CSV table of C-alpha atoms in Angstrom, one decimal:
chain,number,residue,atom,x,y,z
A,48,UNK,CA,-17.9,-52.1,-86.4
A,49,UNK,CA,-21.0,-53.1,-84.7
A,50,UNK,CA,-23.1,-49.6,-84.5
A,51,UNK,CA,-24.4,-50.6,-81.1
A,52,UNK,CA,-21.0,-50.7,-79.5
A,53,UNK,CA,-19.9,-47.9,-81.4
A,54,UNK,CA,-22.4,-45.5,-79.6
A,55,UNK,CA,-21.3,-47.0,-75.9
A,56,UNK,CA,-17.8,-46.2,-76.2
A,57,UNK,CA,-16.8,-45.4,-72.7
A,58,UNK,CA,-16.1,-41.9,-71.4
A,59,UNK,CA,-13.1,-41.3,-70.0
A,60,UNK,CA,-12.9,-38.1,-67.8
A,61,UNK,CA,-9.8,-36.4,-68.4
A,62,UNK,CA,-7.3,-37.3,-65.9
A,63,UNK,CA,-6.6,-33.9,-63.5
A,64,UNK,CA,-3.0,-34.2,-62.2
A,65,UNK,CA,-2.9,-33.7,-58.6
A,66,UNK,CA,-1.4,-30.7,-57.3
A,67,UNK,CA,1.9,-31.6,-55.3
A,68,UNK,CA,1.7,-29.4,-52.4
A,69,UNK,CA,4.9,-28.6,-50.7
A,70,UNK,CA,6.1,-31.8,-48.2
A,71,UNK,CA,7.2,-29.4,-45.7
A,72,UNK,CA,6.1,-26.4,-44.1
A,73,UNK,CA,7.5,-23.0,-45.5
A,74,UNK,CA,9.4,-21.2,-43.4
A,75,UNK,CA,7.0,-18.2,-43.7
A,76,UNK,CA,4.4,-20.2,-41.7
A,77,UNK,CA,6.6,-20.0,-38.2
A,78,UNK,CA,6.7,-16.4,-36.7
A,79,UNK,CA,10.4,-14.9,-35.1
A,80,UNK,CA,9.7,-15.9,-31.4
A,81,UNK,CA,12.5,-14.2,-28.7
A,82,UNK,CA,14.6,-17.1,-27.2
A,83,UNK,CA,13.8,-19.7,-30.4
A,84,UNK,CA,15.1,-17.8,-32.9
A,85,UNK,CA,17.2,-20.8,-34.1
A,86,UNK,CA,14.2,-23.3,-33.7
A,87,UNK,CA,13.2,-25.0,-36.9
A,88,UNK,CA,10.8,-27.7,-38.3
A,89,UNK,CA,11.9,-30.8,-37.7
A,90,UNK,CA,14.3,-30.0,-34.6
A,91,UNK,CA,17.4,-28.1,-34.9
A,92,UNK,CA,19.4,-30.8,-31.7
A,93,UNK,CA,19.8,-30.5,-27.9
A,94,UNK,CA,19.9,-27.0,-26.5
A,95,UNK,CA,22.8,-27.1,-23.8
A,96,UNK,CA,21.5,-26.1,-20.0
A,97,UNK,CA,22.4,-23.0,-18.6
A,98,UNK,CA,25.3,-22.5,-16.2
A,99,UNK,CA,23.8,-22.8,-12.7
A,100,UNK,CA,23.7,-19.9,-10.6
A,101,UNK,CA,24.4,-21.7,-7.4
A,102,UNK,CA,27.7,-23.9,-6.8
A,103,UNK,CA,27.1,-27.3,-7.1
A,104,UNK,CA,26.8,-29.7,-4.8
A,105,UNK,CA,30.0,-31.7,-4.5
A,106,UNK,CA,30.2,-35.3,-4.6
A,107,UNK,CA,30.7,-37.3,-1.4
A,108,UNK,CA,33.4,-39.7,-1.1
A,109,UNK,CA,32.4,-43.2,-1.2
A,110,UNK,CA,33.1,-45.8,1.4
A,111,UNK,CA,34.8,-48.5,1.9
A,112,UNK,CA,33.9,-51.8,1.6
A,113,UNK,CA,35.7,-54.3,3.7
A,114,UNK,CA,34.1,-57.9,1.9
A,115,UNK,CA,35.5,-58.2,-2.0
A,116,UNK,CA,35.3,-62.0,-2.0
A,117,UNK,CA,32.4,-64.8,-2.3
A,118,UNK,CA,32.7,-68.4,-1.6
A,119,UNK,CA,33.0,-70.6,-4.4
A,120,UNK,CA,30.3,-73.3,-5.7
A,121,UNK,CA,30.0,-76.6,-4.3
A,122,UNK,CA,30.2,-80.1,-6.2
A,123,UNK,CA,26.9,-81.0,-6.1
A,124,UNK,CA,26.2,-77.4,-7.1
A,125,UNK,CA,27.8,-77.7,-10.3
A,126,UNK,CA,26.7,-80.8,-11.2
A,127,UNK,CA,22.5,-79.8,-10.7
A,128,UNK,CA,24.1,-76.7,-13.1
A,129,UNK,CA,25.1,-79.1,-15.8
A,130,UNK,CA,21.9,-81.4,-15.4
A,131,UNK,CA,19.7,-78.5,-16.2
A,132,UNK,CA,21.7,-77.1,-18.7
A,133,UNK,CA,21.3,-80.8,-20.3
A,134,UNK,CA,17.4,-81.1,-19.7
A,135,UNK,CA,17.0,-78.0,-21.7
A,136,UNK,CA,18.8,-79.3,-24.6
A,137,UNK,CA,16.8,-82.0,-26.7
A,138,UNK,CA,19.8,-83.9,-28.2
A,139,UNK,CA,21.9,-84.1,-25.3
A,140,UNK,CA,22.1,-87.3,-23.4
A,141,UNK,CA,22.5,-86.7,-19.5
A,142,UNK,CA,25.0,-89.7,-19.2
A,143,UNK,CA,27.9,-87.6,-18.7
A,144,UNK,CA,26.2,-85.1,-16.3
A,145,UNK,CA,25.3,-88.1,-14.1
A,146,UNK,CA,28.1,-90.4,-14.3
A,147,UNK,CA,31.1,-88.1,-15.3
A,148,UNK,CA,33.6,-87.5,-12.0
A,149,UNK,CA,34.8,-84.1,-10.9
A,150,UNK,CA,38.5,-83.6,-11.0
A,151,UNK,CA,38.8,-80.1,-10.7
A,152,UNK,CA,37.3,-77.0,-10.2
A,153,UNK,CA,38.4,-73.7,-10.3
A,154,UNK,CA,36.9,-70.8,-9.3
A,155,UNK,CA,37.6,-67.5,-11.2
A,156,UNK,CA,35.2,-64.6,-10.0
A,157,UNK,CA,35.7,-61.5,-11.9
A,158,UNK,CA,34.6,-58.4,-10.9
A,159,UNK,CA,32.1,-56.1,-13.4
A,160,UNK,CA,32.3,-52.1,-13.2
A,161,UNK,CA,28.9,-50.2,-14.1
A,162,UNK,CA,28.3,-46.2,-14.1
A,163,UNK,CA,25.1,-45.0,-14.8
A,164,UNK,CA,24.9,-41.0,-15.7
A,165,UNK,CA,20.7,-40.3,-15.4
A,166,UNK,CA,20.7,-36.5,-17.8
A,167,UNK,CA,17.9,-34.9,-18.9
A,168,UNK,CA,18.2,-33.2,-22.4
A,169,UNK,CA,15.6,-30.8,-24.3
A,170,UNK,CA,15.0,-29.9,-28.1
A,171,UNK,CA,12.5,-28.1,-29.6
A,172,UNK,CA,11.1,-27.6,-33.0
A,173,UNK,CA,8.5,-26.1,-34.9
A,174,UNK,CA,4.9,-28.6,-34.8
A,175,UNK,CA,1.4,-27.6,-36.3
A,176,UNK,CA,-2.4,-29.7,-35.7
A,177,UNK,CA,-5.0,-28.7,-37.3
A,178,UNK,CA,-6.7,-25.7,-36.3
A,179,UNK,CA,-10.0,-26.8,-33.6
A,180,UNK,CA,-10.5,-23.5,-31.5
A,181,UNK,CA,-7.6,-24.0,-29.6
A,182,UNK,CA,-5.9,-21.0,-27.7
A,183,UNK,CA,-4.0,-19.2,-29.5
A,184,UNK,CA,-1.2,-16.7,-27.5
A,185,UNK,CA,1.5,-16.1,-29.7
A,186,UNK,CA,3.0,-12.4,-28.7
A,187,UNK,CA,0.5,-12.3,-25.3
A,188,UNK,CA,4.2,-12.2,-23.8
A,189,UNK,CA,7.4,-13.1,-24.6
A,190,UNK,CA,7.4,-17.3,-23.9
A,191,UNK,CA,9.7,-18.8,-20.8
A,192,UNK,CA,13.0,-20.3,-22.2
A,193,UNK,CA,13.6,-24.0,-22.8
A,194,UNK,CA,14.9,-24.8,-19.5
A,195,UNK,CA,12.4,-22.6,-17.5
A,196,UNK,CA,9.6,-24.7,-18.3
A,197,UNK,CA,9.0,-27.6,-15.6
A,198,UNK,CA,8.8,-31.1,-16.4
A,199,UNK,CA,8.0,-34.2,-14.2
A,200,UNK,CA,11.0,-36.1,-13.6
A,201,UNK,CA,10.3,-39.9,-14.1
A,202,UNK,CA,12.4,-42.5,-11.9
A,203,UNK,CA,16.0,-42.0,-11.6
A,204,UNK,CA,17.7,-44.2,-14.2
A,205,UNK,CA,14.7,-45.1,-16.5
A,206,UNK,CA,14.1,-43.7,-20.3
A,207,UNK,CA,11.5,-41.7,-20.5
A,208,UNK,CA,10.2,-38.9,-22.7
A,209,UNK,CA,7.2,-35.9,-22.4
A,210,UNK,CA,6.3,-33.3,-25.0
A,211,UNK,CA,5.3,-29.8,-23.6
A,212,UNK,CA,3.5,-26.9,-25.9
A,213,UNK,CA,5.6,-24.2,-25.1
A,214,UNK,CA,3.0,-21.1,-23.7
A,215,UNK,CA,3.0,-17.5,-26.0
A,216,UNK,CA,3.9,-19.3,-29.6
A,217,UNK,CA,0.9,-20.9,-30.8
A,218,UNK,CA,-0.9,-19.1,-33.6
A,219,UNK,CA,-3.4,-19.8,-36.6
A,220,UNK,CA,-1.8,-20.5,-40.4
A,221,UNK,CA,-3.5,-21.8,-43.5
A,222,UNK,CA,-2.7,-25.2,-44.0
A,223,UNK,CA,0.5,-25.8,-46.3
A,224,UNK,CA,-0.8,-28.9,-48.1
A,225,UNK,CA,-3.6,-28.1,-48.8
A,226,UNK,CA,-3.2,-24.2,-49.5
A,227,UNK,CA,-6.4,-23.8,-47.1
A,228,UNK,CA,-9.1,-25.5,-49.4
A,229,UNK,CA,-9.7,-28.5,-46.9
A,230,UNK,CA,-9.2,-31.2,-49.5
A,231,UNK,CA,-6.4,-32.5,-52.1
A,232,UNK,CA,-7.2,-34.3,-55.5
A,233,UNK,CA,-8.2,-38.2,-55.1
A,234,UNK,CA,-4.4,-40.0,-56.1
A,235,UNK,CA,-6.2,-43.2,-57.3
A,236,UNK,CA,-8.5,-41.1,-59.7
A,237,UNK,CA,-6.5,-38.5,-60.7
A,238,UNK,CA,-9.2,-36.1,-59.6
A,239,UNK,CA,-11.4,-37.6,-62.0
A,240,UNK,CA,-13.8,-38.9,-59.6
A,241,UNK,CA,-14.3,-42.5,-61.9
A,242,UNK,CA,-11.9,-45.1,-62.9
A,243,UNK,CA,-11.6,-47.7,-66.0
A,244,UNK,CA,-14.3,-50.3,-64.9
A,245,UNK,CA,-12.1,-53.2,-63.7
A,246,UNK,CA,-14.3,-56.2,-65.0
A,247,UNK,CA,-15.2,-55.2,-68.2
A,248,UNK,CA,-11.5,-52.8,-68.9
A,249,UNK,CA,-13.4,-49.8,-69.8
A,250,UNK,CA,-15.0,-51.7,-72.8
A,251,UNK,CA,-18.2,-51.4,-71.9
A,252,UNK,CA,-18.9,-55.2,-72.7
A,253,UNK,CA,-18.3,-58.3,-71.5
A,254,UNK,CA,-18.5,-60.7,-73.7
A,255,UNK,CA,-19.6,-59.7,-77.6
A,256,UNK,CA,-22.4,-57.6,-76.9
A,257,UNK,CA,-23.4,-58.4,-73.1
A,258,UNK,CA,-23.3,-55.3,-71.9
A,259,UNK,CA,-20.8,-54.8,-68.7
A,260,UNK,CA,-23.5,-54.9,-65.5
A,261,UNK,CA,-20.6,-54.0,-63.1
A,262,UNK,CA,-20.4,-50.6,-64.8
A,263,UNK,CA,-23.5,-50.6,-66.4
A,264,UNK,CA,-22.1,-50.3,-69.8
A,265,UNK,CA,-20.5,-46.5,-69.0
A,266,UNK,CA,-16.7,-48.6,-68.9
A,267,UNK,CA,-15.8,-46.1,-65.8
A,268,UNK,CA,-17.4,-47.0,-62.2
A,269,UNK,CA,-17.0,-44.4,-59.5
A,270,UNK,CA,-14.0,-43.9,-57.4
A,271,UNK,CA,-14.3,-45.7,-54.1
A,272,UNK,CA,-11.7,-44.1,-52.3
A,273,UNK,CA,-12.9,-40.4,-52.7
A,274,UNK,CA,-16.6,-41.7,-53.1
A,275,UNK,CA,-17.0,-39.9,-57.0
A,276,UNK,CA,-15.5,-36.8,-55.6
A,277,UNK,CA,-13.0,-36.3,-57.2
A,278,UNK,CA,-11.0,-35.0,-54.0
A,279,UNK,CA,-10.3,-35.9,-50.5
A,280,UNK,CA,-10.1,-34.5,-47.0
A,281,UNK,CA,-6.7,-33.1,-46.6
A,282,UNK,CA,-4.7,-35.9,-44.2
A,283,UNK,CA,-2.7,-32.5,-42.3
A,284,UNK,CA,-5.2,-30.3,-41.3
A,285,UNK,CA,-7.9,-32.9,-41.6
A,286,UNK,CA,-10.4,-30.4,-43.5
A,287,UNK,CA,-10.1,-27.6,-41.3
A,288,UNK,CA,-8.4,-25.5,-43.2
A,289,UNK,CA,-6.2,-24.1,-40.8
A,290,UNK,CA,-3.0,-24.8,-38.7
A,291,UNK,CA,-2.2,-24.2,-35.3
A,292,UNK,CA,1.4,-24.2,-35.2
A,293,UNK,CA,3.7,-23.6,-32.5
A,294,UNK,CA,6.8,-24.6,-30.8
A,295,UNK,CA,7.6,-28.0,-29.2
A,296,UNK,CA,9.9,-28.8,-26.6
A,297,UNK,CA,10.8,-32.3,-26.4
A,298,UNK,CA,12.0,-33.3,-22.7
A,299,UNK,CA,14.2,-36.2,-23.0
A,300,UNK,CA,15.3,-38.4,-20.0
A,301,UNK,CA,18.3,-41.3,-20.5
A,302,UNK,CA,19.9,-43.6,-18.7
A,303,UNK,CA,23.9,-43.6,-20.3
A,304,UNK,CA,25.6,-46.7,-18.8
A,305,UNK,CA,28.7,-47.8,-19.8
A,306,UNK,CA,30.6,-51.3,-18.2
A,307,UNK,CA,34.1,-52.9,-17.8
A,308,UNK,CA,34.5,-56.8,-16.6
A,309,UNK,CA,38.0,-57.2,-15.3
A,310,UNK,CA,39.8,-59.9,-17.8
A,311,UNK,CA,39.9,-63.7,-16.1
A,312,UNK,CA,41.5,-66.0,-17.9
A,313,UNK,CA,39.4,-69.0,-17.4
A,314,UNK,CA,38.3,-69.4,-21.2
A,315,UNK,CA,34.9,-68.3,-20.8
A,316,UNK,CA,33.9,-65.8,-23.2
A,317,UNK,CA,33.6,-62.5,-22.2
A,318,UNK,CA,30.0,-61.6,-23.7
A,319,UNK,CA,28.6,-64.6,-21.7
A,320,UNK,CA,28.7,-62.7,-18.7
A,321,UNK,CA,26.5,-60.1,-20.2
A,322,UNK,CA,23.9,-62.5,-19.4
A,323,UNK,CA,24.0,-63.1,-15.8
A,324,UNK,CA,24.3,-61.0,-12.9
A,325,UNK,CA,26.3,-61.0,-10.0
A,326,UNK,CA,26.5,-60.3,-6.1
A,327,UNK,CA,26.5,-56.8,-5.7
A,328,UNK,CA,29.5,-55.7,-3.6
A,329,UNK,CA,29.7,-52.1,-3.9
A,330,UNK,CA,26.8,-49.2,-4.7
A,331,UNK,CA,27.4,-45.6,-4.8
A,332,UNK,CA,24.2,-43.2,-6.3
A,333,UNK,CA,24.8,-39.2,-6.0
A,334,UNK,CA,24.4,-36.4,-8.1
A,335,UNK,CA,27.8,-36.8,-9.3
A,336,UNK,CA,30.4,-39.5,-7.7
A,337,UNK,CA,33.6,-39.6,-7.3
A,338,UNK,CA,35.7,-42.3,-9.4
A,339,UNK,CA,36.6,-45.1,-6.9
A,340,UNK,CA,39.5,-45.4,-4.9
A,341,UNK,CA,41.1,-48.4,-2.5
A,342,UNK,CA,39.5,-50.9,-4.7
A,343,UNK,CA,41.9,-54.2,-4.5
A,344,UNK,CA,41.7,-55.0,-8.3
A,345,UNK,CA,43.6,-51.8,-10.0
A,346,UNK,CA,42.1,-52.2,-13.4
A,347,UNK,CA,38.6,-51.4,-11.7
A,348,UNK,CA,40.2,-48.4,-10.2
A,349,UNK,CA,41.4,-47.2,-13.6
A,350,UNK,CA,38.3,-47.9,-15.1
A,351,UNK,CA,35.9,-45.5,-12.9
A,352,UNK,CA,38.3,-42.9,-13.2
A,353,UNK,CA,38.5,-43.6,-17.2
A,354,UNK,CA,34.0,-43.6,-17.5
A,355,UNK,CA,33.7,-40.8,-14.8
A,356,UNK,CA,35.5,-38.4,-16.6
A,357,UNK,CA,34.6,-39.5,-19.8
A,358,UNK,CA,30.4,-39.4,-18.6
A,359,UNK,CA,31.0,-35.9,-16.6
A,360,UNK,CA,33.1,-34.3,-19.5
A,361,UNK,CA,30.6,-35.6,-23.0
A,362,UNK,CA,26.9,-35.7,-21.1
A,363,UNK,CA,27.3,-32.3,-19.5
A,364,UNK,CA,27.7,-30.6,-23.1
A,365,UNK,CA,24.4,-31.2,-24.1
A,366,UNK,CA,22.2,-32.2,-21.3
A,367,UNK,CA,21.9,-31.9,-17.6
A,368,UNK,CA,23.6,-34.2,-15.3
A,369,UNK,CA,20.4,-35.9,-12.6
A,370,UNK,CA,22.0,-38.4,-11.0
A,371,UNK,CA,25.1,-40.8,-10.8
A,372,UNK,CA,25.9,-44.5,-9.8
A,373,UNK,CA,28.6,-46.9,-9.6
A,374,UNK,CA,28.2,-50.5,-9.3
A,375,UNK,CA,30.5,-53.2,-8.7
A,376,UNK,CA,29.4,-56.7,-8.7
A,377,UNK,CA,31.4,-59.8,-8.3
A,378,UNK,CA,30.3,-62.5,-10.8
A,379,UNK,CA,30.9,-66.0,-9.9
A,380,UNK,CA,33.0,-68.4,-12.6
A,381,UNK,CA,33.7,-71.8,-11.7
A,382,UNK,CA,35.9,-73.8,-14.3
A,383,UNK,CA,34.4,-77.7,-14.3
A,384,UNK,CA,37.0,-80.5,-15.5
A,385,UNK,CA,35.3,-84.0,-15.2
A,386,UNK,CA,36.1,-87.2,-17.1
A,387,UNK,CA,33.5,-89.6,-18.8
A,388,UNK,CA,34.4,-92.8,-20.9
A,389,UNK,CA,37.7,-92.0,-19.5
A,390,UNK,CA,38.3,-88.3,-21.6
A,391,UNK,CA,38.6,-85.6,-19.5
A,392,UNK,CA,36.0,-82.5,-20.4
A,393,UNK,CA,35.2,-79.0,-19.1
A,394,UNK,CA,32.7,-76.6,-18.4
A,395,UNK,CA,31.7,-73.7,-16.8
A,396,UNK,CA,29.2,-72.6,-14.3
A,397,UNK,CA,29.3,-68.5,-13.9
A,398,UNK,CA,26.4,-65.9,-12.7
A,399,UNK,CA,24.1,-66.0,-9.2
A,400,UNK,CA,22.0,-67.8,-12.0
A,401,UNK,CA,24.6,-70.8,-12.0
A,402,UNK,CA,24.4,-70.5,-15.8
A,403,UNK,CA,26.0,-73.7,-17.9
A,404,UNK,CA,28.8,-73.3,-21.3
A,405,UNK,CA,29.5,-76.7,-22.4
A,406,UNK,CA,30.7,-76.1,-25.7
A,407,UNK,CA,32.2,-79.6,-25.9
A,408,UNK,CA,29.7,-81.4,-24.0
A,409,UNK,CA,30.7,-85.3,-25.0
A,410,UNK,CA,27.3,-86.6,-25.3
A,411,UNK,CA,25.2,-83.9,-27.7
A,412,UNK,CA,23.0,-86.3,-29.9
A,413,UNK,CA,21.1,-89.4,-28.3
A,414,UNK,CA,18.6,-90.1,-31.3
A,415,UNK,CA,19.0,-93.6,-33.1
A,416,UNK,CA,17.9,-94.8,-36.0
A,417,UNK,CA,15.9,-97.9,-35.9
């Protein structure tokens, strides 16, 4: 072996294992705090309101609405409906749309149900940042509960979310990952501080004996991610050293809404409908409605009984009830049949959007081949 090569063997640092610190907190880092005893890193689910200490208010009964019904479409309305529903297509030929002659229509407004149940639900859980000077008050007094601390109510029926520090539970820990050193062995070195040189592969050489420039014949080069250290600032308590940990409550605002469209028989499908809205015949909002009543179609009856006792009975369990409303819009579905080339054909306009499905459209590709 070449003596020159033989005294620039490369020195490898011995690799030092990195210590795996614990991925979670210990349990011994959060402090017994009156009213959280069951609170936990992580969350431990919703915390149920407390029972008011005043009655209620009651719900009002809605009233009446005298006008269920909405004219139906016109002919030239339906056609302009199928003409842009053509235009938007790039294979369809507008030949039928133009020329094809109404035979029927037939009108099949259906009526959609919507309650909306606005709750407000809280959680908490255990949360640490790293230690900057912030106050610390654990034990200065015993902390308000979970529903005694105010939080700003967003706008009825939109999700929203707000975090609030809950006051008397922050205090000062050593940091868990990194036992309160500051910084955590490099992963890509090992903790060595160098690597294998990448161009030369530790050899020291590149080719015969050119020694490696990249490393200048060592065969390691510094680490660049810790910079030769060896070690890097800890990613949890960002080199401080210390926590401050404390209790989080986590304010939650939804907006549960469930729906029923009464079943038309016209052949449109269903989830179409989904799509498009309707002319709003009926709106009741209070902090808790009653389910409808005098309604012509029966089905909608049964339904608002059916989703206000199933919203009043499952949200109140774990959150508090904000606000309630009932919908009822009337969606407008008019069944097309027109013939072309002398077949007959259907669609459908439906929605205050006049929204085409032409499933069988008779004219769908109008590219030739020269």
């Amino acid at each position: 072996m070449d003596t020159n090569m033989e005294l620039h063997k490369p020195m490898f640092a011995p690799p030092v294992a990195e210590s795996i610190g614990p991925t979670a907190p210990p349990a011994s880092m959060f402090d017994n705090m009156p009213g959280y005893e069951g609170t936990v890193a992580g969350g431990g689910g919703f915390l149920p309101p407390p029972m008011p200490t005043f009655p209620a208010a009651q719900p009002e009964p809605a009233l009446d609405q005298p006008q269920w019904n909405i004219p139906s479409i016109s002919e030239n309305t339906a056609r302009d409906a199928l003409l842009l529903f053509v235009k938007s297509k790039c294979c369809y030929s507008s030949a039928p749309a133009k020329d094809g002659v109404i035979t029927n229509m037939e009108a099949f407004n259906t009526y959609r149900y919507r309650l909306d149940t606005f709750t407000e639900s809280r959680s908490t859980e255990w949360s640490h940042e790293p230690y900057t000077g912030q106050t610390v008050d654990a034990y200065a007094q015993q902390p308000p509960g979970p529903w005694d601390l105010p939080a700003k109510t967003p706008q009825f029926f939109l999700d929203d979310k707000q975090f609030i520090k809950v006051p008397y539970t922050s205090s000062v820990k050593p940091c868990h990952n990194c036992l309160g050193i500051g910084r955590k062995p490099c992963k890509d070195c090992a903790g060595a501080g160098n690597k294998v040189c990448w161009v030369c592969n530790g050899s020291c050489y590149r080719h015969g004996n050119d020694r490696c420039t990249h490393c200048s014949g060592r065969g390691r080069e510094n680490c660049s991610s810790c910079h030769g250290q060896g070690s890097r600032q800890c990613d949890i308590c960002n080199g401080k050293q210390q926590l401050l940990v404390y209790i989080k409550l986590t304010v939650k605002w939804t907006n549960n809404s469930d729906a029923y469209v009464v079943e038309q028989l016209s052949g449109l499908r269903v989830e179409n409908l989904s799509k498009v809205s309707g002319k709003e015949l009926f709106r009741d909002t209070q902090y808790m409605v009653y389910p409808l009543s005098g309604f012509p179609d029966t089905s909608v009856v049964s339904a608002s009984q059916r989703l206000v006792s199933e919203h009043q009975g499952k949200y109140m369990q774990t959150s508090r009830i904000l606000q309630q409303r009932q919908i009822i819009e009337l969606i407008p579905i008019t069944k097309v049949t027109y013939t072309w080339k002398g077949k007959s054909n259907i669609y459908f306009v439906y929605g205050n959007e006049f929204k085409v499905d032409a499933d069988d459209y008779p004219a769908t590709c109008c590219c030739t081949v020269m």
